[in-house]
Amino acid sequence: MAAARDLPLTGAQAGIWFAQHLDPANPIYNTGERIDLVGPLAADVLVAAIRDAVEETEALHVRFSSVDGEPRQSVVPPGERAAWSVQRVDLRDEPDPEAAARAWMDRALAEPVDLDRGPLFAQAVLRLGEDHHVWFHSYHHVVMDAYGFSLVARRVAALYAARLAVDAAPASRAGTLDELVTADAQARDAACEDDRAFWAQRLPGPPEPATLGRGSTRSSATFLRRGSTLRAAAVEEMETAAKAAGGHWPELVLAAVALYLHRLSGAPDVVLGVPMMGRLGRGMRTAARTPGMLVNIVPLRLRPTPATTVGELVAEVAAELAAVRDHQHHRFEDLRRDLRLDAGGGARGEAALVGPWVNVKPFADKLRFGAETIGTARPVAGGPVHDLAVNVVRQPDGSLVLDVDANPATYDADEVEGHHRRLAALLGTLAHTPADRPLGAVALLDADERAAALAAG
């Protein structure tokens, strides 16, 4: 058998590899997702489909090394890989199976991953009820991003359907790790000077990031989360309001976070961190079909004022997104170095360029497991949270999951609850606010807070 080719890391992998080696026991780079399956399910078939999908995903089976201080990786051949299994956990007899499932996943994510020995992933099928299973899959962030989660999930669903029908497995459309690494390097090299010039013009003397927290924003080993689900009808109302300003509901979400941050912090300049999948552009067709780690964070700079109208802010978000999307291959880490923000970091730590991160997944994966069972995906952990992270995920029924994650070194549980509650209320408010209304006239308090304020005079 030919020796595995020694490969460099993608730009996204390299930053995480170095960060993890500075703190090897920190589990914050463990990422995870749950896929709820409510309905009839052939659990043995699902386990087999998971095994097949994981085995064919090269990014999950790498061996890291260091050459002259630079990390390298090679794909471990199938016959030399460490043994692993899909764990099966029956929680039906627990007093609260859902709470038990969350606790089980939290414990799994809290286990540090040894990058030198692996495994770099974990898979489990949790049974909460007779017709309720949860497929939990987690990966160290050095080998997988959120887009990769979706690719793996779609592949598992396809393999499950084939096994259930006793058909031959459909051919995988994914590329090799070599192709993924090559595409990433070519995309970054091709646009390097243009991207650097673009960002130098976009962020001359970047402002101190606006934040609602206190103290350091160096990421902790854990994070706080508050979440809820916005009904499908509310999302349709958000879309109608956004279209009146020439945008769509994802731009309305970003506008809401920018407005909220501007009003509560008083900052006239708001810079949000927005994840981009790093798979767009010439030469990235195979990368768009290949699980791995390419995601990048790009700064989205907005300048709302009390006189800015809702429509103007939504339009500004749409224009800025269109502009930065074409320059998403310039790595966040490189941009910080370009701006000389990486020398020690100071109290702001790694967040010394952007404030809260806002991640919007506008399209739901249609994960069908048999004729009656559709998988509903929801992120459980997405990596370090330096300040606030607002995650919005579309569901198959048209609803939205809204999660607000926070760094516990910067926010307490009550503050996170308040920010989540007010942001959810603000989205509802903006869905019914005329596009020509000034931001200064938009109420930020939720119904209970408005009632309390009125009662207090």
Short mmCIF file of C-alpha atoms in Angstrom, two decimals:
data_model
loop_
_atom_site.label_atom_id
_atom_site.label_comp_id
_atom_site.label_asym_id
_atom_site.label_seq_id
_atom_site.Cartn_x
_atom_site.Cartn_y
_atom_site.Cartn_z
CA MET A 1 0.00 0.00 0.00
CA ALA A 2 1.33 3.42 -0.97
CA ALA A 3 2.28 5.73 1.86
CA ALA A 4 -0.25 8.41 2.68
CA ARG A 5 0.65 11.80 1.23
CA ASP A 6 1.89 14.36 3.72
CA LEU A 7 -0.34 17.45 3.47
CA PRO A 8 -0.37 20.95 4.93
CA LEU A 9 -3.33 22.05 6.99
CA THR A 10 -6.01 24.32 5.61
CA GLY A 11 -5.84 27.89 6.81
CA ALA A 12 -8.76 27.25 9.15
CA GLN A 13 -7.15 24.12 10.58
CA ALA A 14 -3.81 25.76 11.29
CA GLY A 15 -5.23 28.41 13.61
CA ILE A 16 -7.09 25.82 15.65
CA TRP A 17 -4.16 23.40 15.75
CA PHE A 18 -1.88 26.05 17.25
CA ALA A 19 -4.54 27.27 19.69
CA GLN A 20 -5.31 23.76 20.94
CA HIS A 21 -1.64 22.97 21.47
CA LEU A 22 -1.34 26.02 23.71
CA ASP A 23 -3.97 24.46 26.00
CA PRO A 24 -4.18 20.72 25.21
CA ALA A 25 -6.67 19.85 27.96
CA ASN A 26 -9.22 22.51 26.99
CA PRO A 27 -12.27 20.88 25.33
CA ILE A 28 -13.66 24.13 23.90
CA TYR A 29 -12.81 23.10 20.32
CA ASN A 30 -15.14 20.10 20.55
CA THR A 31 -18.13 20.80 18.31
CA GLY A 32 -21.36 18.84 18.24
CA GLU A 33 -24.81 18.59 16.72
CA ARG A 34 -27.93 16.63 17.60
CA ILE A 35 -30.33 15.33 14.98
CA ASP A 36 -33.71 14.46 16.47
CA LEU A 37 -35.51 11.60 14.76
CA VAL A 38 -39.15 11.31 15.79
CA GLY A 39 -40.94 8.39 14.14
CA PRO A 40 -40.19 4.83 13.09
CA LEU A 41 -36.46 4.15 12.87
CA ALA A 42 -34.31 1.10 12.10
CA ALA A 43 -31.60 1.89 14.65
CA ASP A 44 -29.26 -0.90 13.45
CA VAL A 45 -29.46 0.48 9.93
CA LEU A 46 -28.73 4.00 11.17
CA VAL A 47 -25.65 2.80 13.06
CA ALA A 48 -24.36 1.04 9.95
CA ALA A 49 -24.97 4.16 7.82
CA ILE A 50 -23.09 6.31 10.33
CA ARG A 51 -20.14 3.92 10.28
CA ASP A 52 -20.03 3.92 6.48
CA ALA A 53 -20.21 7.72 6.24
CA VAL A 54 -17.53 8.29 8.86
CA GLU A 55 -15.17 5.72 7.35
CA GLU A 56 -15.32 7.35 3.91
CA THR A 57 -14.74 10.89 5.24
CA GLU A 58 -10.98 11.33 4.98
CA ALA A 59 -10.82 14.49 7.10
CA LEU A 60 -11.81 12.46 10.17
CA HIS A 61 -8.93 10.02 9.89
CA VAL A 62 -5.82 12.17 9.86
CA ARG A 63 -2.55 11.82 11.68
CA PHE A 64 -0.96 15.14 12.64
CA SER A 65 2.76 15.77 12.73
CA SER A 66 5.05 18.77 12.96
CA VAL A 67 7.84 19.56 10.50
CA ASP A 68 10.13 22.42 11.50
CA GLY A 69 7.39 23.73 13.78
CA GLU A 70 4.71 23.65 11.06
CA PRO A 71 1.77 21.24 11.43
CA ARG A 72 1.19 18.61 8.76
CA GLN A 73 -1.44 15.92 8.27
CA SER A 74 -1.83 12.65 6.44
CA VAL A 75 -4.83 10.36 5.97
CA VAL A 76 -4.53 7.13 7.93
CA PRO A 77 -5.33 4.14 5.66
CA PRO A 78 -8.48 2.16 6.64
CA GLY A 79 -6.54 -0.89 7.85
CA GLU A 80 -4.43 1.19 10.25
CA ARG A 81 -7.16 3.25 11.92
CA ALA A 82 -7.91 2.95 15.62
CA ALA A 83 -11.03 1.01 16.50
CA TRP A 84 -14.14 3.10 17.17
CA SER A 85 -17.84 2.48 17.59
CA VAL A 86 -21.19 4.22 17.47
CA GLN A 87 -22.37 4.33 21.06
CA ARG A 88 -25.97 3.36 21.73
CA VAL A 89 -27.56 4.79 24.87
CA ASP A 90 -31.07 3.94 26.09
CA LEU A 91 -32.54 6.76 28.18
CA ARG A 92 -36.17 5.67 28.11
CA ASP A 93 -36.22 4.80 31.81
CA GLU A 94 -34.79 8.15 32.91
CA PRO A 95 -37.24 10.44 34.78
CA ASP A 96 -36.55 13.13 32.18
CA PRO A 97 -35.04 11.56 29.03
CA GLU A 98 -34.48 14.93 27.34
CA ALA A 99 -32.54 16.31 30.31
CA ALA A 100 -30.57 13.07 30.50
CA ALA A 101 -29.73 13.33 26.80
CA ARG A 102 -28.50 16.92 27.18
CA ALA A 103 -26.37 15.93 30.17
CA TRP A 104 -24.92 12.97 28.26
CA MET A 105 -23.97 15.17 25.29
CA ASP A 106 -22.49 17.83 27.59
CA ARG A 107 -20.29 15.20 29.24
CA ALA A 108 -19.16 13.90 25.87
CA LEU A 109 -18.24 17.40 24.70
CA ALA A 110 -16.34 18.09 27.93
CA GLU A 111 -13.85 15.29 27.20
CA PRO A 112 -10.55 16.69 25.87
CA VAL A 113 -9.41 15.35 22.51
CA ASP A 114 -5.79 14.32 22.05
CA LEU A 115 -4.90 15.58 18.57
CA ASP A 116 -1.89 13.30 18.42
CA ARG A 117 -3.77 10.09 19.25
CA GLY A 118 -7.43 10.71 18.46
CA PRO A 119 -10.10 9.74 17.84
CA LEU A 120 -11.08 13.14 16.48
CA PHE A 121 -14.82 12.41 16.48
CA ALA A 122 -17.58 10.69 18.45
CA GLN A 123 -20.88 9.19 17.31
CA ALA A 124 -23.85 8.08 19.38
CA VAL A 125 -27.51 7.16 19.01
CA LEU A 126 -29.55 8.07 22.09
CA ARG A 127 -33.01 6.64 22.54
CA LEU A 128 -35.37 8.93 24.44
CA GLY A 129 -38.68 7.23 23.66
CA GLU A 130 -40.20 4.44 21.64
CA ASP A 131 -40.18 6.63 18.51
CA HIS A 132 -37.70 9.31 19.52
CA HIS A 133 -33.98 8.90 18.83
CA VAL A 134 -31.18 11.46 18.80
CA TRP A 135 -28.17 10.97 16.58
CA PHE A 136 -25.36 12.92 18.23
CA HIS A 137 -22.21 13.52 16.23
CA SER A 138 -19.25 15.54 17.41
CA TYR A 139 -15.89 16.44 15.89
CA HIS A 140 -12.85 18.36 16.94
CA HIS A 141 -13.08 21.68 15.15
CA VAL A 142 -9.66 21.12 13.58
CA VAL A 143 -11.23 18.56 11.22
CA MET A 144 -14.83 19.74 10.75
CA ASP A 145 -16.85 22.93 10.39
CA ALA A 146 -20.62 23.47 10.53
CA TYR A 147 -21.00 23.08 6.78
CA GLY A 148 -19.18 19.78 7.03
CA PHE A 149 -21.70 18.63 9.65
CA SER A 150 -24.44 19.12 7.07
CA LEU A 151 -22.55 17.18 4.42
CA VAL A 152 -21.99 14.24 6.76
CA ALA A 153 -25.65 14.28 7.85
CA ARG A 154 -26.89 14.25 4.25
CA ARG A 155 -24.57 11.36 3.44
CA VAL A 156 -25.78 9.34 6.43
CA ALA A 157 -29.40 9.91 5.37
CA ALA A 158 -28.60 8.75 1.83
CA LEU A 159 -26.79 5.63 3.06
CA TYR A 160 -29.62 4.86 5.49
CA ALA A 161 -32.18 5.03 2.66
CA ALA A 162 -30.08 2.71 0.47
CA ARG A 163 -29.60 0.16 3.24
CA LEU A 164 -33.28 0.29 4.14
CA ALA A 165 -34.23 -0.40 0.52
CA VAL A 166 -31.47 -3.05 0.20
CA ASP A 167 -29.98 -1.02 -2.65
CA ALA A 168 -26.36 -0.39 -3.49
CA ALA A 169 -24.90 2.60 -1.66
CA PRO A 170 -25.01 5.76 -3.81
CA ALA A 171 -21.57 6.92 -4.90
CA SER A 172 -20.08 9.62 -2.71
CA ARG A 173 -19.69 13.01 -4.37
CA ALA A 174 -17.12 14.17 -1.82
CA GLY A 175 -13.56 14.88 -2.82
CA THR A 176 -10.38 13.79 -1.09
CA LEU A 177 -8.67 15.67 1.71
CA ASP A 178 -5.85 16.41 -0.72
CA GLU A 179 -8.34 18.13 -3.06
CA LEU A 180 -9.84 20.11 -0.17
CA VAL A 181 -6.45 21.33 1.05
CA THR A 182 -5.34 22.20 -2.49
CA ALA A 183 -8.53 24.15 -3.24
CA ASP A 184 -8.18 26.13 -0.02
CA ALA A 185 -4.55 27.03 -0.70
CA GLN A 186 -5.29 28.06 -4.28
CA ALA A 187 -8.27 30.19 -3.30
CA ARG A 188 -6.28 32.02 -0.65
CA ASP A 189 -3.24 32.53 -2.87
CA ALA A 190 -5.25 33.72 -5.88
CA ALA A 191 -6.95 36.52 -4.00
CA CYS A 192 -4.32 37.27 -1.38
CA GLU A 193 -3.27 40.78 -2.42
CA ASP A 194 -6.75 41.87 -3.51
CA ASP A 195 -8.24 40.61 -0.24
CA ARG A 196 -5.57 42.27 1.88
CA ALA A 197 -6.14 45.58 0.10
CA PHE A 198 -9.90 45.23 0.45
CA TRP A 199 -9.74 44.69 4.20
CA ALA A 200 -7.16 47.43 4.73
CA GLN A 201 -9.59 49.84 3.07
CA ARG A 202 -12.59 48.39 4.94
CA LEU A 203 -11.03 48.47 8.38
CA PRO A 204 -8.57 51.37 8.60
CA GLY A 205 -7.93 51.73 12.31
CA PRO A 206 -10.65 49.27 13.38
CA PRO A 207 -12.75 50.43 16.32
CA GLU A 208 -12.66 48.80 19.72
CA PRO A 209 -15.24 46.02 19.40
CA ALA A 210 -18.60 46.89 20.90
CA THR A 211 -19.61 44.48 23.63
CA LEU A 212 -22.29 44.10 26.27
CA GLY A 213 -20.02 42.10 28.56
CA ARG A 214 -17.40 43.00 31.09
CA GLY A 215 -13.73 42.21 31.50
CA SER A 216 -11.76 39.78 29.39
CA THR A 217 -13.18 38.04 26.35
CA ARG A 218 -10.60 35.26 26.32
CA SER A 219 -12.68 32.17 25.69
CA SER A 220 -13.52 29.85 28.57
CA ALA A 221 -13.67 26.05 28.54
CA THR A 222 -17.47 26.23 28.57
CA PHE A 223 -20.24 28.57 27.51
CA LEU A 224 -23.71 29.59 28.65
CA ARG A 225 -26.70 29.10 26.34
CA ARG A 226 -30.31 30.23 26.22
CA GLY A 227 -32.49 29.21 23.31
CA SER A 228 -35.99 29.22 21.90
CA THR A 229 -37.87 28.47 18.70
CA LEU A 230 -39.57 31.12 16.57
CA ARG A 231 -42.63 29.80 14.78
CA ALA A 232 -42.74 29.55 10.98
CA ALA A 233 -45.40 32.28 10.70
CA ALA A 234 -43.08 34.69 12.54
CA VAL A 235 -40.30 33.92 10.07
CA GLU A 236 -42.63 34.69 7.17
CA GLU A 237 -43.43 38.03 8.79
CA MET A 238 -39.70 38.74 9.14
CA GLU A 239 -39.19 37.91 5.47
CA THR A 240 -41.98 40.26 4.42
CA ALA A 241 -40.51 43.10 6.48
CA ALA A 242 -36.99 42.47 5.15
CA LYS A 243 -38.16 42.41 1.53
CA ALA A 244 -39.64 45.88 2.01
CA ALA A 245 -36.05 47.04 2.52
CA GLY A 246 -34.62 44.99 -0.34
CA GLY A 247 -33.31 42.16 1.83
CA HIS A 248 -34.32 38.84 3.31
CA TRP A 249 -34.89 37.60 6.84
CA PRO A 250 -31.20 36.68 7.50
CA GLU A 251 -30.28 40.35 6.90
CA LEU A 252 -33.05 41.33 9.31
CA VAL A 253 -31.48 39.07 11.97
CA LEU A 254 -28.08 40.72 11.53
CA ALA A 255 -29.70 44.16 11.57
CA ALA A 256 -31.48 43.29 14.82
CA VAL A 257 -28.22 42.25 16.51
CA ALA A 258 -26.45 45.38 15.26
CA LEU A 259 -29.29 47.61 16.47
CA TYR A 260 -29.38 45.87 19.84
CA LEU A 261 -25.62 46.15 20.31
CA HIS A 262 -25.56 49.79 19.18
CA ARG A 263 -28.36 50.88 21.50
CA LEU A 264 -27.19 49.03 24.61
CA SER A 265 -23.46 49.71 24.24
CA GLY A 266 -23.72 53.21 22.80
CA ALA A 267 -21.08 52.32 20.20
CA PRO A 268 -21.53 54.20 16.91
CA ASP A 269 -19.46 51.60 15.07
CA VAL A 270 -20.55 47.95 15.28
CA VAL A 271 -18.35 45.13 13.95
CA LEU A 272 -19.99 41.70 14.00
CA GLY A 273 -18.21 38.43 13.31
CA VAL A 274 -19.96 36.45 10.56
CA PRO A 275 -18.93 32.87 9.66
CA MET A 276 -18.42 32.16 5.96
CA MET A 277 -18.14 28.58 4.70
CA GLY A 278 -14.97 29.22 2.66
CA ARG A 279 -16.21 27.16 -0.26
CA LEU A 280 -17.32 29.81 -2.74
CA GLY A 281 -15.50 30.94 -5.84
CA ARG A 282 -13.58 29.53 -8.76
CA GLY A 283 -12.06 26.10 -8.14
CA MET A 284 -14.17 25.37 -5.04
CA ARG A 285 -16.77 23.07 -6.63
CA THR A 286 -15.27 19.89 -5.13
CA ALA A 287 -14.65 21.62 -1.80
CA ALA A 288 -18.36 22.45 -1.62
CA ARG A 289 -19.07 18.71 -1.57
CA THR A 290 -16.30 17.71 0.84
CA PRO A 291 -16.53 17.60 4.65
CA GLY A 292 -13.65 19.25 6.45
CA MET A 293 -12.55 22.50 8.04
CA LEU A 294 -12.57 25.64 5.89
CA VAL A 295 -14.87 28.09 7.70
CA ASN A 296 -13.66 31.65 8.20
CA ILE A 297 -14.92 34.56 10.29
CA VAL A 298 -15.26 37.86 8.47
CA PRO A 299 -15.88 41.26 10.08
CA LEU A 300 -19.17 42.95 9.17
CA ARG A 301 -18.83 46.67 9.93
CA LEU A 302 -22.04 48.66 10.36
CA ARG A 303 -22.67 52.25 11.43
CA PRO A 304 -26.22 52.59 12.74
CA THR A 305 -27.41 55.89 14.20
CA PRO A 306 -30.68 56.84 15.91
CA ALA A 307 -31.72 58.54 12.66
CA THR A 308 -30.96 55.52 10.48
CA THR A 309 -34.19 53.84 9.43
CA VAL A 310 -34.89 50.14 9.78
CA GLY A 311 -34.92 49.81 6.01
CA GLU A 312 -31.59 51.60 5.65
CA LEU A 313 -29.94 49.32 8.20
CA VAL A 314 -31.26 46.15 6.51
CA ALA A 315 -30.04 47.49 3.15
CA GLU A 316 -26.63 48.32 4.66
CA VAL A 317 -26.35 44.78 6.02
CA ALA A 318 -27.23 43.31 2.61
CA ALA A 319 -24.68 45.52 0.83
CA GLU A 320 -21.92 44.78 3.33
CA LEU A 321 -22.54 41.04 3.17
CA ALA A 322 -22.33 41.10 -0.62
CA ALA A 323 -19.05 43.01 -0.44
CA VAL A 324 -17.28 40.89 2.18
CA ARG A 325 -18.50 37.57 0.76
CA ASP A 326 -16.15 37.99 -2.20
CA HIS A 327 -13.20 38.38 0.17
CA GLN A 328 -13.91 35.57 2.60
CA HIS A 329 -10.73 33.60 1.85
CA HIS A 330 -8.47 36.06 3.70
CA ARG A 331 -8.14 34.34 7.05
CA PHE A 332 -9.41 36.05 10.21
CA GLU A 333 -6.07 35.26 11.89
CA ASP A 334 -4.15 36.85 9.02
CA LEU A 335 -6.37 39.91 9.12
CA ARG A 336 -5.66 40.36 12.82
CA ARG A 337 -1.95 40.16 12.07
CA ASP A 338 -2.31 42.66 9.21
CA LEU A 339 -3.97 45.05 11.65
CA ARG A 340 -1.37 44.30 14.36
CA LEU A 341 -3.98 42.98 16.76
CA ASP A 342 -2.21 39.71 17.56
CA ALA A 343 0.56 41.03 19.79
CA GLY A 344 -0.60 39.72 23.15
CA GLY A 345 -4.25 40.51 22.62
CA GLY A 346 -4.59 42.49 25.84
CA ALA A 347 -7.80 42.21 27.82
CA ARG A 348 -9.78 41.78 24.61
CA GLY A 349 -7.90 38.57 23.78
CA GLU A 350 -8.80 36.85 20.51
CA ALA A 351 -11.91 38.97 20.09
CA ALA A 352 -9.96 42.20 19.51
CA LEU A 353 -11.45 42.82 16.08
CA VAL A 354 -15.12 41.86 16.24
CA GLY A 355 -17.82 41.88 18.88
CA PRO A 356 -20.56 39.23 18.94
CA TRP A 357 -20.59 36.53 16.29
CA VAL A 358 -23.81 35.99 14.35
CA ASN A 359 -24.25 32.70 12.52
CA VAL A 360 -27.36 32.30 10.37
CA LYS A 361 -28.16 29.01 8.64
CA PRO A 362 -31.00 30.03 6.32
CA PHE A 363 -31.76 26.67 4.72
CA ALA A 364 -32.91 23.52 6.50
CA ASP A 365 -31.47 20.17 5.49
CA LYS A 366 -34.22 17.76 4.44
CA LEU A 367 -32.91 14.70 6.25
CA ARG A 368 -35.32 11.86 5.59
CA PHE A 369 -34.85 8.59 7.45
CA GLY A 370 -37.54 6.40 5.98
CA ALA A 371 -40.98 7.40 4.75
CA GLU A 372 -42.20 8.90 8.02
CA THR A 373 -39.14 10.21 9.86
CA ILE A 374 -37.43 13.54 9.17
CA GLY A 375 -34.29 14.54 11.04
CA THR A 376 -34.25 17.92 12.75
CA ALA A 377 -30.71 19.24 13.32
CA ARG A 378 -29.66 21.63 16.06
CA PRO A 379 -26.11 22.67 17.03
CA VAL A 380 -25.04 21.67 20.52
CA ALA A 381 -21.59 23.29 20.56
CA GLY A 382 -19.79 25.30 17.90
CA GLY A 383 -16.39 26.01 19.42
CA PRO A 384 -15.02 28.90 21.49
CA VAL A 385 -17.32 31.76 22.51
CA HIS A 386 -15.25 34.88 23.13
CA ASP A 387 -18.14 37.26 23.83
CA LEU A 388 -21.68 36.58 22.59
CA ALA A 389 -22.62 34.26 19.75
CA VAL A 390 -26.07 34.41 18.19
CA ASN A 391 -26.96 31.26 16.25
CA VAL A 392 -30.07 31.07 14.07
CA VAL A 393 -30.93 27.81 12.34
CA ARG A 394 -33.85 27.20 9.97
CA GLN A 395 -35.84 24.02 10.65
CA PRO A 396 -37.63 21.74 8.16
CA ASP A 397 -41.04 23.04 9.31
CA GLY A 398 -40.03 26.65 8.57
CA SER A 399 -39.44 27.65 12.20
CA LEU A 400 -36.17 29.12 13.50
CA VAL A 401 -34.05 28.00 16.41
CA LEU A 402 -32.55 31.05 18.13
CA ASP A 403 -29.65 30.29 20.49
CA VAL A 404 -27.62 32.91 22.35
CA ASP A 405 -24.29 31.59 23.65
CA ALA A 406 -22.08 33.59 25.99
CA ASN A 407 -18.67 33.48 27.59
CA PRO A 408 -19.21 32.81 31.34
CA ALA A 409 -16.17 34.94 32.13
CA THR A 410 -18.00 37.92 30.64
CA TYR A 411 -21.73 37.26 31.27
CA ASP A 412 -23.76 35.56 33.96
CA ALA A 413 -26.81 33.35 33.37
CA ASP A 414 -29.34 36.11 34.08
CA GLU A 415 -27.66 38.43 31.59
CA VAL A 416 -27.69 35.75 28.90
CA GLU A 417 -31.37 35.08 29.57
CA GLY A 418 -32.12 38.80 29.24
CA HIS A 419 -30.18 39.22 26.01
CA HIS A 420 -31.87 36.20 24.48
CA ARG A 421 -35.33 37.32 25.53
CA ARG A 422 -34.87 40.86 24.23
CA LEU A 423 -33.35 39.74 20.93
CA ALA A 424 -36.25 37.36 20.33
CA ALA A 425 -38.70 40.15 21.11
CA LEU A 426 -36.79 42.59 18.87
CA LEU A 427 -37.06 40.22 15.90
CA GLY A 428 -40.82 40.16 16.43
CA THR A 429 -40.90 43.95 16.71
CA LEU A 430 -38.90 44.49 13.51
CA ALA A 431 -41.18 42.10 11.64
CA HIS A 432 -44.01 44.62 12.22
CA THR A 433 -42.03 47.86 12.00
CA PRO A 434 -42.31 50.10 8.91
CA ALA A 435 -39.08 50.30 6.93
CA ASP A 436 -38.99 54.09 7.28
CA ARG A 437 -39.05 54.12 11.09
CA PRO A 438 -35.85 55.52 12.69
CA LEU A 439 -33.89 53.09 14.84
CA GLY A 440 -34.14 55.49 17.76
CA ALA A 441 -37.90 54.94 17.79
CA VAL A 442 -37.71 51.14 17.94
CA ALA A 443 -38.43 49.69 21.38
CA LEU A 444 -35.89 47.20 22.73
CA LEU A 445 -37.66 46.07 25.88
CA ASP A 446 -39.75 42.91 25.87
CA ALA A 447 -43.39 42.96 26.99
CA ASP A 448 -42.63 42.27 30.66
CA GLU A 449 -39.91 44.92 30.80
CA ARG A 450 -42.16 47.49 29.13
CA ALA A 451 -44.91 46.74 31.65
CA ALA A 452 -42.45 47.06 34.54
CA ALA A 453 -41.13 50.36 33.15
CA LEU A 454 -44.65 51.76 32.80
CA ALA A 455 -45.55 50.64 36.32
CA ALA A 456 -42.46 52.37 37.65
CA GLY A 457 -43.49 55.60 35.92
#
